Amino acid sequence: MTTTQLTSLPIIDFSLAEGNEQEQAELRDQLRRVTHEVGFFYLTGHGIDRDFIEEFVSTSREFFTLPEESKLSLENTQSPHFRGYTRVGGELTQGKVDWREQLDIGPERPALDRTIFTEDFWALQGPNLWPEELPRLRELSERWITELSVLSRKLLSEWAAALGAPSDFFDASFDELSAPLLKIVRYPGKSGEIPQQGVGAHKDLGVLTLLYVEEGKAGLQVEYEGEWIDAPPVSGAFVVNIGEMLEVATNGYLKATLHRVISPEIGNDRISFPFFYAPRLNASIPTIELPEELAENSRGITQDPNNVLHTIFGENSLKSRVRAHPNVVEAHHPHLMSN
């Protein structure tokens, strides 16, 4: 891969992780170089069943065809945990409206006793809102979270080894109380001659994102050296990118990258599944002591006065949810309105 004439995202075959020592070393070298230079890539050879993926797409399409009143019965304003349905235009990125509808799903856990768990970010743990008319969606969503969590854990192990750390370096932060987030998203057609914002330019706040986009549906763009690179779906592949927490863990050696989504043309739409792999809400991501030859190429952590990075993951996650969903904040957490 070169760094001067990049016109498409690199492709990494994760089946190399099951190969011989040379193939495993090749995989780790690719992971390290690509996320140092670009921060984004396509992942093939991941082992997620193709029939399962296709059923998840078709079942998600069924959800979005439910009557409006059925979807609004799950509206996220009913959830203090920022779960549930967001109507078109109901989410913000950088203060601007995103043109999409979605269902936010996390690990299915009971809400916590807030007299004991007093930090505000513990509000992010709790039950989901599920459509009664479509029970299969819950089954598929929970399987998706489980299988992609396993895949993400393997990826983090390979990254750790590629950076000179033990392969289990991140494990302590990612236990049975890890806090991943799945979004089931539909972008309705809106773009005309001037591209419209499906999701505005942003970096992911967490550790690792795996995105699946239904085939034939373009719109994702990744920033590279001041230019936007189109990242249309590759058959059967996930788009993988690192978040700001992995940039923090490597003092900027790995790169969290700006990306955005352009709305489809009118008359078309697009289904996608961004999956955000994340640690416990009260976890701090440990910093890797990089080998000297890598450390000298670290760029430091990107400092943005409008997006201060916290050391505790839950504080970063809550900050993002508060900015994206002020309607939920107003309904359930008015003391956070000034954040």
GROMACS .gro file of N, CA, C and O in nm, residues 225-326:
model
  408
  225GLU      N    1  -0.562   1.270   0.365
  225GLU     CA    2  -0.476   1.380   0.321
  225GLU      C    3  -0.556   1.493   0.256
  225GLU      O    4  -0.522   1.544   0.150
  226GLY      N    5  -0.665   1.529   0.322
  226GLY     CA    6  -0.745   1.642   0.278
  226GLY      C    7  -0.845   1.615   0.169
  226GLY      O    8  -0.918   1.705   0.127
  227GLU      N    9  -0.853   1.491   0.122
  227GLU     CA   10  -0.947   1.454   0.016
  227GLU      C   11  -1.043   1.348   0.068
  227GLU      O   12  -1.011   1.270   0.158
  228TRP      N   13  -1.162   1.343   0.006
  228TRP     CA   14  -1.260   1.241   0.042
  228TRP      C   15  -1.250   1.124  -0.055
  228TRP      O   16  -1.257   1.142  -0.176
  229ILE      N   17  -1.231   1.004   0.001
  229ILE     CA   18  -1.222   0.880  -0.077
  229ILE      C   19  -1.354   0.806  -0.065
  229ILE      O   20  -1.403   0.781   0.046
  230ASP      N   21  -1.415   0.769  -0.176
  230ASP     CA   22  -1.536   0.688  -0.173
  230ASP      C   23  -1.503   0.548  -0.123
  230ASP      O   24  -1.401   0.489  -0.161
  231ALA      N   25  -1.591   0.493  -0.038
  231ALA     CA   26  -1.570   0.359   0.017
  231ALA      C   27  -1.697   0.276  -0.003
  231ALA      O   28  -1.768   0.243   0.093
  232PRO      N   29  -1.728   0.240  -0.129
  232PRO     CA   30  -1.846   0.158  -0.156
  232PRO      C   31  -1.828   0.019  -0.098
  232PRO      O   32  -1.714  -0.026  -0.074
  233PRO      N   33  -1.936  -0.054  -0.072
  233PRO     CA   34  -1.922  -0.187  -0.012
  233PRO      C   35  -1.849  -0.284  -0.103
  233PRO      O   36  -1.866  -0.283  -0.225
  234VAL      N   37  -1.764  -0.366  -0.043
  234VAL     CA   38  -1.699  -0.479  -0.109
  234VAL      C   39  -1.776  -0.604  -0.069
  234VAL      O   40  -1.807  -0.624   0.049
  235SER      N   41  -1.810  -0.687  -0.165
  235SER     CA   42  -1.897  -0.802  -0.141
  235SER      C   43  -1.850  -0.885  -0.022
  235SER      O   44  -1.737  -0.934  -0.018
  236GLY      N   45  -1.938  -0.899   0.078
  236GLY     CA   46  -1.913  -0.983   0.193
  236GLY      C   47  -1.818  -0.926   0.296
  236GLY      O   48  -1.792  -0.990   0.399
  237ALA      N   49  -1.767  -0.807   0.273
  237ALA     CA   50  -1.665  -0.750   0.362
  237ALA      C   51  -1.725  -0.651   0.461
  237ALA      O   52  -1.829  -0.590   0.436
  238PHE      N   53  -1.657  -0.635   0.573
  238PHE     CA   54  -1.685  -0.526   0.665
  238PHE      C   55  -1.589  -0.411   0.639
  238PHE      O   56  -1.474  -0.433   0.598
  239VAL      N   57  -1.636  -0.289   0.662
  239VAL     CA   58  -1.546  -0.174   0.670
  239VAL      C   59  -1.507  -0.159   0.816
  239VAL      O   60  -1.593  -0.154   0.904
  240VAL      N   61  -1.377  -0.153   0.842
  240VAL     CA   62  -1.327  -0.145   0.979
  240VAL      C   63  -1.252  -0.014   0.997
  240VAL      O   64  -1.175   0.026   0.910
  241ASN      N   65  -1.276   0.051   1.109
  241ASN     CA   66  -1.196   0.169   1.143
  241ASN      C   67  -1.173   0.175   1.293
  241ASN      O   68  -1.248   0.115   1.371
  242ILE      N   69  -1.067   0.242   1.330
  242ILE     CA   70  -1.039   0.257   1.473
  242ILE      C   71  -1.102   0.387   1.523
  242ILE      O   72  -1.127   0.481   1.446
  243GLY      N   73  -1.128   0.389   1.653
  243GLY     CA   74  -1.184   0.507   1.715
  243GLY      C   75  -1.081   0.584   1.794
  243GLY      O   76  -0.963   0.546   1.802
  244GLU      N   77  -1.125   0.691   1.856
  244GLU     CA   78  -1.034   0.781   1.925
  244GLU      C   79  -0.965   0.715   2.045
  244GLU      O   80  -0.853   0.751   2.080
  245MET      N   81  -1.030   0.616   2.106
  245MET     CA   82  -0.968   0.551   2.221
  245MET      C   83  -0.844   0.470   2.183
  245MET      O   84  -0.748   0.460   2.260
  246LEU      N   85  -0.843   0.412   2.062
  246LEU     CA   86  -0.725   0.339   2.017
  246LEU      C   87  -0.615   0.437   1.974
  246LEU      O   88  -0.495   0.406   1.985
  247GLU      N   89  -0.654   0.554   1.927
  247GLU     CA   90  -0.555   0.658   1.902
  247GLU      C   91  -0.490   0.700   2.033
  247GLU      O   92  -0.367   0.716   2.041
  248VAL      N   93  -0.571   0.714   2.138
  248VAL     CA   94  -0.518   0.751   2.269
  248VAL      C   95  -0.424   0.642   2.321
  248VAL      O   96  -0.316   0.671   2.375
  249ALA      N   97  -0.462   0.515   2.304
  249ALA     CA   98  -0.383   0.403   2.357
  249ALA      C   99  -0.247   0.392   2.291
  249ALA      O  100  -0.156   0.331   2.346
  250THR      N  101  -0.232   0.451   2.173
  250THR     CA  102  -0.105   0.442   2.100
  250THR      C  103  -0.038   0.579   2.083
  250THR      O  104   0.052   0.593   2.001
  251ASN      N  105  -0.084   0.677   2.160
  251ASN     CA  106  -0.029   0.813   2.152
  251ASN      C  107  -0.029   0.865   2.009
  251ASN      O  108   0.065   0.933   1.966
  252GLY      N  109  -0.133   0.830   1.936
  252GLY     CA  110  -0.148   0.882   1.801
  252GLY      C  111  -0.076   0.802   1.694
  252GLY      O  112  -0.078   0.842   1.577
  253TYR      N  113  -0.013   0.689   1.731
  253TYR     CA  114   0.049   0.609   1.626
  253TYR      C  115  -0.058   0.552   1.534
  253TYR      O  116  -0.044   0.554   1.411
  254LEU      N  117  -0.167   0.499   1.592
  254LEU     CA  118  -0.282   0.460   1.511
  254LEU      C  119  -0.373   0.581   1.497
  254LEU      O  120  -0.379   0.667   1.584
  255LYS      N  121  -0.448   0.584   1.388
  255LYS     CA  122  -0.515   0.706   1.346
  255LYS      C  123  -0.667   0.690   1.341
  255LYS      O  124  -0.717   0.607   1.266
  256ALA      N  125  -0.737   0.768   1.422
  256ALA     CA  126  -0.882   0.779   1.408
  256ALA      C  127  -0.910   0.879   1.296
  256ALA      O  128  -0.853   0.989   1.295
  257THR      N  129  -0.992   0.841   1.200
  257THR     CA  130  -1.005   0.915   1.076
  257THR      C  131  -1.145   0.972   1.057
  257THR      O  132  -1.245   0.905   1.085
  258LEU      N  133  -1.151   1.094   1.006
  258LEU     CA  134  -1.280   1.153   0.971
  258LEU      C  135  -1.349   1.073   0.861
  258LEU      O  136  -1.285   1.028   0.765
  259HIS      N  137  -1.479   1.059   0.874
  259HIS     CA  138  -1.558   0.995   0.769
  259HIS      C  139  -1.700   1.052   0.773
  259HIS      O  140  -1.740   1.114   0.871
  260ARG      N  141  -1.774   1.030   0.665
  260ARG     CA  142  -1.909   1.082   0.654
  260ARG      C  143  -1.989   0.991   0.562
  260ARG      O  144  -1.933   0.905   0.494
  261VAL      N  145  -2.120   1.012   0.560
  261VAL     CA  146  -2.207   0.937   0.469
  261VAL      C  147  -2.293   1.036   0.392
  261VAL      O  148  -2.356   1.125   0.450
  262ILE      N  149  -2.291   1.021   0.259
  262ILE     CA  150  -2.376   1.102   0.171
  262ILE      C  151  -2.508   1.027   0.150
  262ILE      O  152  -2.509   0.906   0.125
  263SER      N  153  -2.618   1.098   0.160
  263SER     CA  154  -2.749   1.035   0.141
  263SER      C  155  -2.764   0.977   0.001
  263SER      O  156  -2.709   1.032  -0.096
  264PRO      N  157  -2.838   0.867  -0.012
  264PRO     CA  158  -2.868   0.814  -0.146
  264PRO      C  159  -2.950   0.914  -0.227
  264PRO      O  160  -3.007   1.009  -0.173
  265GLU      N  161  -2.955   0.889  -0.356
  265GLU     CA  162  -3.040   0.970  -0.443
  265GLU      C  163  -3.187   0.946  -0.409
  265GLU      O  164  -3.225   0.839  -0.359
  266ILE      N  165  -3.270   1.042  -0.438
  266ILE     CA  166  -3.413   1.028  -0.417
  266ILE      C  167  -3.464   0.908  -0.497
  266ILE      O  168  -3.426   0.887  -0.611
  267GLY      N  169  -3.547   0.826  -0.432
  267GLY     CA  170  -3.597   0.704  -0.495
  267GLY      C  171  -3.518   0.581  -0.457
  267GLY      O  172  -3.554   0.469  -0.495
  268ASN      N  173  -3.410   0.601  -0.384
  268ASN     CA  174  -3.327   0.490  -0.339
  268ASN      C  175  -3.314   0.496  -0.188
  268ASN      O  176  -3.353   0.594  -0.124
  269ASP      N  177  -3.258   0.394  -0.126
  269ASP     CA  178  -3.226   0.399   0.016
  269ASP      C  179  -3.109   0.305   0.043
  269ASP      O  180  -3.057   0.241  -0.049
  270ARG      N  181  -3.069   0.295   0.170
  270ARG     CA  182  -2.947   0.221   0.205
  270ARG      C  183  -2.960   0.170   0.348
  270ARG      O  184  -2.990   0.246   0.440
  271ILE      N  185  -2.936   0.039   0.367
  271ILE     CA  186  -2.935  -0.020   0.500
  271ILE      C  187  -2.790  -0.046   0.540
  271ILE      O  188  -2.710  -0.096   0.460
  272SER      N  189  -2.755  -0.015   0.664
  272SER     CA  190  -2.621  -0.045   0.713
  272SER      C  191  -2.626  -0.075   0.861
  272SER      O  192  -2.721  -0.039   0.931
  273PHE      N  193  -2.520  -0.142   0.908
  273PHE     CA  194  -2.510  -0.183   1.047
  273PHE      C  195  -2.375  -0.140   1.105
  273PHE      O  196  -2.278  -0.216   1.100
  274PRO      N  197  -2.362  -0.021   1.158
  274PRO     CA  198  -2.239   0.013   1.231
  274PRO      C  199  -2.241  -0.054   1.369
  274PRO      O  200  -2.340  -0.043   1.443
  275PHE      N  201  -2.132  -0.123   1.400
  275PHE     CA  202  -2.116  -0.190   1.529
  275PHE      C  203  -1.994  -0.131   1.597
  275PHE      O  204  -1.882  -0.135   1.543
  276PHE      N  205  -2.015  -0.074   1.715
  276PHE     CA  206  -1.909  -0.006   1.788
  276PHE      C  207  -1.866  -0.094   1.906
  276PHE      O  208  -1.941  -0.109   2.003
  277TYR      N  209  -1.748  -0.152   1.895
  277TYR     CA  210  -1.697  -0.238   2.001
  277TYR      C  211  -1.636  -0.150   2.109
  277TYR      O  212  -1.555  -0.062   2.079
  278ALA      N  213  -1.674  -0.175   2.232
  278ALA     CA  214  -1.636  -0.084   2.339
  278ALA      C  215  -1.612  -0.160   2.469
  278ALA      O  216  -1.670  -0.267   2.491
  279PRO      N  217  -1.533  -0.105   2.558
  279PRO     CA  218  -1.504  -0.170   2.687
  279PRO      C  219  -1.614  -0.143   2.789
  279PRO      O  220  -1.720  -0.088   2.756
  280ARG      N  221  -1.589  -0.183   2.913
  280ARG     CA  222  -1.678  -0.145   3.022
  280ARG      C  223  -1.692   0.007   3.027
  280ARG      O  224  -1.599   0.080   2.993
  281LEU      N  225  -1.806   0.053   3.072
  281LEU     CA  226  -1.828   0.198   3.078
  281LEU      C  227  -1.729   0.267   3.171
  281LEU      O  228  -1.691   0.382   3.148
  282ASN      N  229  -1.685   0.199   3.275
  282ASN     CA  230  -1.593   0.263   3.371
  282ASN      C  231  -1.447   0.227   3.343
  282ASN      O  232  -1.361   0.251   3.427
  283ALA      N  233  -1.419   0.175   3.224
  283ALA     CA  234  -1.282   0.134   3.191
  283ALA      C  235  -1.202   0.249   3.132
  283ALA      O  236  -1.255   0.333   3.059
  284SER      N  237  -1.074   0.251   3.165
  284SER     CA  238  -0.977   0.337   3.098
  284SER      C  239  -0.894   0.248   3.006
  284SER      O  240  -0.845   0.144   3.048
  285ILE      N  241  -0.878   0.289   2.881
  285ILE     CA  242  -0.799   0.210   2.788
  285ILE      C  243  -0.651   0.226   2.823
  285ILE      O  244  -0.601   0.338   2.830
  286PRO      N  245  -0.580   0.116   2.845
  286PRO     CA  246  -0.438   0.127   2.881
  286PRO      C  247  -0.355   0.174   2.762
  286PRO      O  248  -0.390   0.153   2.646
  287THR      N  249  -0.244   0.240   2.791
  287THR     CA  250  -0.155   0.291   2.689
  287THR      C  251  -0.045   0.189   2.659
  287THR      O  252   0.019   0.137   2.751
  288ILE      N  253  -0.024   0.160   2.532
  288ILE     CA  254   0.079   0.067   2.491
  288ILE      C  255   0.215   0.138   2.489
  288ILE      O  256   0.228   0.248   2.435
  289GLU      N  257   0.314   0.072   2.549
  289GLU     CA  258   0.450   0.123   2.538
  289GLU      C  259   0.508   0.070   2.407
  289GLU      O  260   0.550  -0.045   2.397
  290LEU      N  261   0.508   0.153   2.305
  290LEU     CA  262   0.546   0.110   2.171
  290LEU      C  263   0.696   0.087   2.161
  290LEU      O  264   0.775   0.153   2.228
  291PRO      N  265   0.737  -0.007   2.074
  291PRO     CA  266   0.880  -0.019   2.044
  291PRO      C  267   0.934   0.113   1.989
  291PRO      O  268   0.859   0.192   1.929
  292GLU      N  269   1.061   0.138   2.010
  292GLU     CA  270   1.120   0.267   1.974
  292GLU      C  271   1.096   0.304   1.829
  292GLU      O  272   1.065   0.420   1.796
  293GLU      N  273   1.107   0.205   1.737
  293GLU     CA  274   1.092   0.236   1.595
  293GLU      C  275   0.950   0.276   1.559
  293GLU      O  276   0.927   0.345   1.460
  294LEU      N  277   0.852   0.236   1.641
  294LEU     CA  278   0.714   0.280   1.620
  294LEU      C  279   0.687   0.411   1.695
  294LEU      O  280   0.622   0.501   1.641
  295ALA      N  281   0.737   0.419   1.816
  295ALA     CA  282   0.710   0.537   1.899
  295ALA      C  283   0.760   0.665   1.833
  295ALA      O  284   0.696   0.771   1.846
  296GLU      N  285   0.870   0.657   1.759
  296GLU     CA  286   0.923   0.778   1.696
  296GLU      C  287   0.833   0.829   1.583
  296GLU      O  288   0.848   0.942   1.538
  297ASN      N  289   0.739   0.744   1.540
  297ASN     CA  290   0.642   0.785   1.437
  297ASN      C  291   0.504   0.816   1.494
  297ASN      O  292   0.409   0.835   1.418
  298SER      N  293   0.492   0.819   1.626
  298SER     CA  294   0.365   0.858   1.687
  298SER      C  295   0.341   1.007   1.668
  298SER      O  296   0.435   1.087   1.679
  299ARG      N  297   0.219   1.044   1.641
  299ARG     CA  298   0.186   1.183   1.610
  299ARG      C  299   0.128   1.258   1.729
  299ARG      O  300   0.095   1.375   1.720
  300GLY      N  301   0.111   1.186   1.841
  300GLY     CA  302   0.043   1.247   1.954
  300GLY      C  303  -0.108   1.242   1.933
  300GLY      O  304  -0.158   1.215   1.824
  301ILE      N  305  -0.181   1.268   2.038
  301ILE     CA  306  -0.327   1.260   2.034
  301ILE      C  307  -0.384   1.387   1.973
  301ILE      O  308  -0.342   1.498   2.007
  302THR      N  309  -0.477   1.374   1.881
  302THR     CA  310  -0.541   1.490   1.820
  302THR      C  311  -0.616   1.570   1.926
  302THR      O  312  -0.699   1.514   1.999
  303GLN      N  313  -0.585   1.695   1.938
  303GLN     CA  314  -0.648   1.780   2.038
  303GLN      C  315  -0.752   1.870   1.971
  303GLN      O  316  -0.721   1.944   1.880
  304ASP      N  317  -0.876   1.856   2.015
  304ASP     CA  318  -0.987   1.936   1.962
  304ASP      C  319  -1.059   2.000   2.080
  304ASP      O  320  -1.121   1.929   2.161
  305PRO      N  321  -1.051   2.132   2.094
  305PRO     CA  322  -1.114   2.196   2.209
  305PRO      C  323  -1.265   2.176   2.213
  305PRO      O  324  -1.327   2.190   2.319
  306ASN      N  325  -1.324   2.142   2.099
  306ASN     CA  326  -1.468   2.117   2.096
  306ASN      C  327  -1.503   1.970   2.118
  306ASN      O  328  -1.620   1.932   2.116
  307ASN      N  329  -1.400   1.886   2.137
  307ASN     CA  330  -1.423   1.743   2.156
  307ASN      C  331  -1.316   1.688   2.250
  307ASN      O  332  -1.230   1.610   2.210
  308VAL      N  333  -1.321   1.729   2.374
  308VAL     CA  334  -1.221   1.688   2.473
  308VAL      C  335  -1.235   1.539   2.500
  308VAL      O  336  -1.345   1.488   2.524
  309LEU      N  337  -1.123   1.466   2.492
  309LEU     CA  338  -1.124   1.323   2.516
  309LEU      C  339  -1.104   1.295   2.665
  309LEU      O  340  -1.012   1.346   2.727
  310HIS      N  341  -1.193   1.212   2.720
  310HIS     CA  342  -1.184   1.173   2.860
  310HIS      C  343  -1.112   1.038   2.871
  310HIS      O  344  -1.112   0.958   2.778
  311THR      N  345  -1.054   1.011   2.987
  311THR     CA  346  -0.982   0.885   3.005
  311THR      C  347  -1.079   0.769   3.029
  311THR      O  348  -1.046   0.654   2.998
  312ILE      N  349  -1.196   0.796   3.085
  312ILE     CA  350  -1.295   0.691   3.111
  312ILE      C  351  -1.386   0.678   2.989
  312ILE      O  352  -1.444   0.776   2.942
  313PHE      N  353  -1.399   0.555   2.937
  313PHE     CA  354  -1.476   0.536   2.816
  313PHE      C  355  -1.619   0.586   2.830
  313PHE      O  356  -1.673   0.652   2.740
  314GLY      N  357  -1.686   0.556   2.941
  314GLY     CA  358  -1.826   0.595   2.957
  314GLY      C  359  -1.847   0.745   2.947
  314GLY      O  360  -1.952   0.791   2.899
  315GLU      N  361  -1.749   0.822   2.992
  315GLU     CA  362  -1.761   0.968   2.983
  315GLU      C  363  -1.758   1.014   2.838
  315GLU      O  364  -1.833   1.105   2.799
  316ASN      N  365  -1.674   0.951   2.757
  316ASN     CA  366  -1.672   0.984   2.614
  316ASN      C  367  -1.801   0.942   2.547
  316ASN      O  368  -1.856   1.013   2.463
  317SER      N  369  -1.849   0.823   2.580
  317SER     CA  370  -1.971   0.773   2.518
  317SER      C  371  -2.091   0.860   2.553
  317SER      O  372  -2.171   0.895   2.466
  318LEU      N  373  -2.103   0.896   2.679
  318LEU     CA  374  -2.215   0.981   2.721
  318LEU      C  375  -2.208   1.117   2.653
  318LEU      O  376  -2.310   1.170   2.607
  319LYS      N  377  -2.088   1.173   2.643
  319LYS     CA  378  -2.071   1.303   2.576
  319LYS      C  379  -2.127   1.297   2.434
  319LYS      O  380  -2.200   1.387   2.389
  320SER      N  381  -2.095   1.188   2.364
  320SER     CA  382  -2.142   1.173   2.227
  320SER      C  383  -2.293   1.160   2.220
  320SER      O  384  -2.359   1.223   2.136
  321ARG      N  385  -2.351   1.080   2.309
  321ARG     CA  386  -2.496   1.059   2.307
  321ARG      C  387  -2.572   1.187   2.341
  321ARG      O  388  -2.677   1.215   2.283
  322VAL      N  389  -2.518   1.263   2.434
  322VAL     CA  390  -2.582   1.389   2.473
  322VAL      C  391  -2.587   1.485   2.355
  322VAL      O  392  -2.690   1.550   2.329
  323ARG      N  393  -2.478   1.493   2.280
  323ARG     CA  394  -2.474   1.585   2.166
  323ARG      C  395  -2.563   1.537   2.052
  323ARG      O  396  -2.623   1.619   1.982
  324ALA      N  397  -2.570   1.405   2.034
  324ALA     CA  398  -2.645   1.351   1.920
  324ALA      C  399  -2.795   1.349   1.946
  324ALA      O  400  -2.874   1.361   1.851
  325HIS      N  401  -2.836   1.334   2.073
  325HIS     CA  402  -2.978   1.315   2.103
  325HIS      C  403  -3.024   1.408   2.214
  325HIS      O  404  -3.059   1.365   2.325
  326PRO      N  405  -3.029   1.538   2.187
  326PRO     CA  406  -3.073   1.632   2.290
  326PRO      C  407  -3.217   1.608   2.335
  326PRO      O  408  -3.252   1.646   2.448
   0.00000   0.00000   0.00000
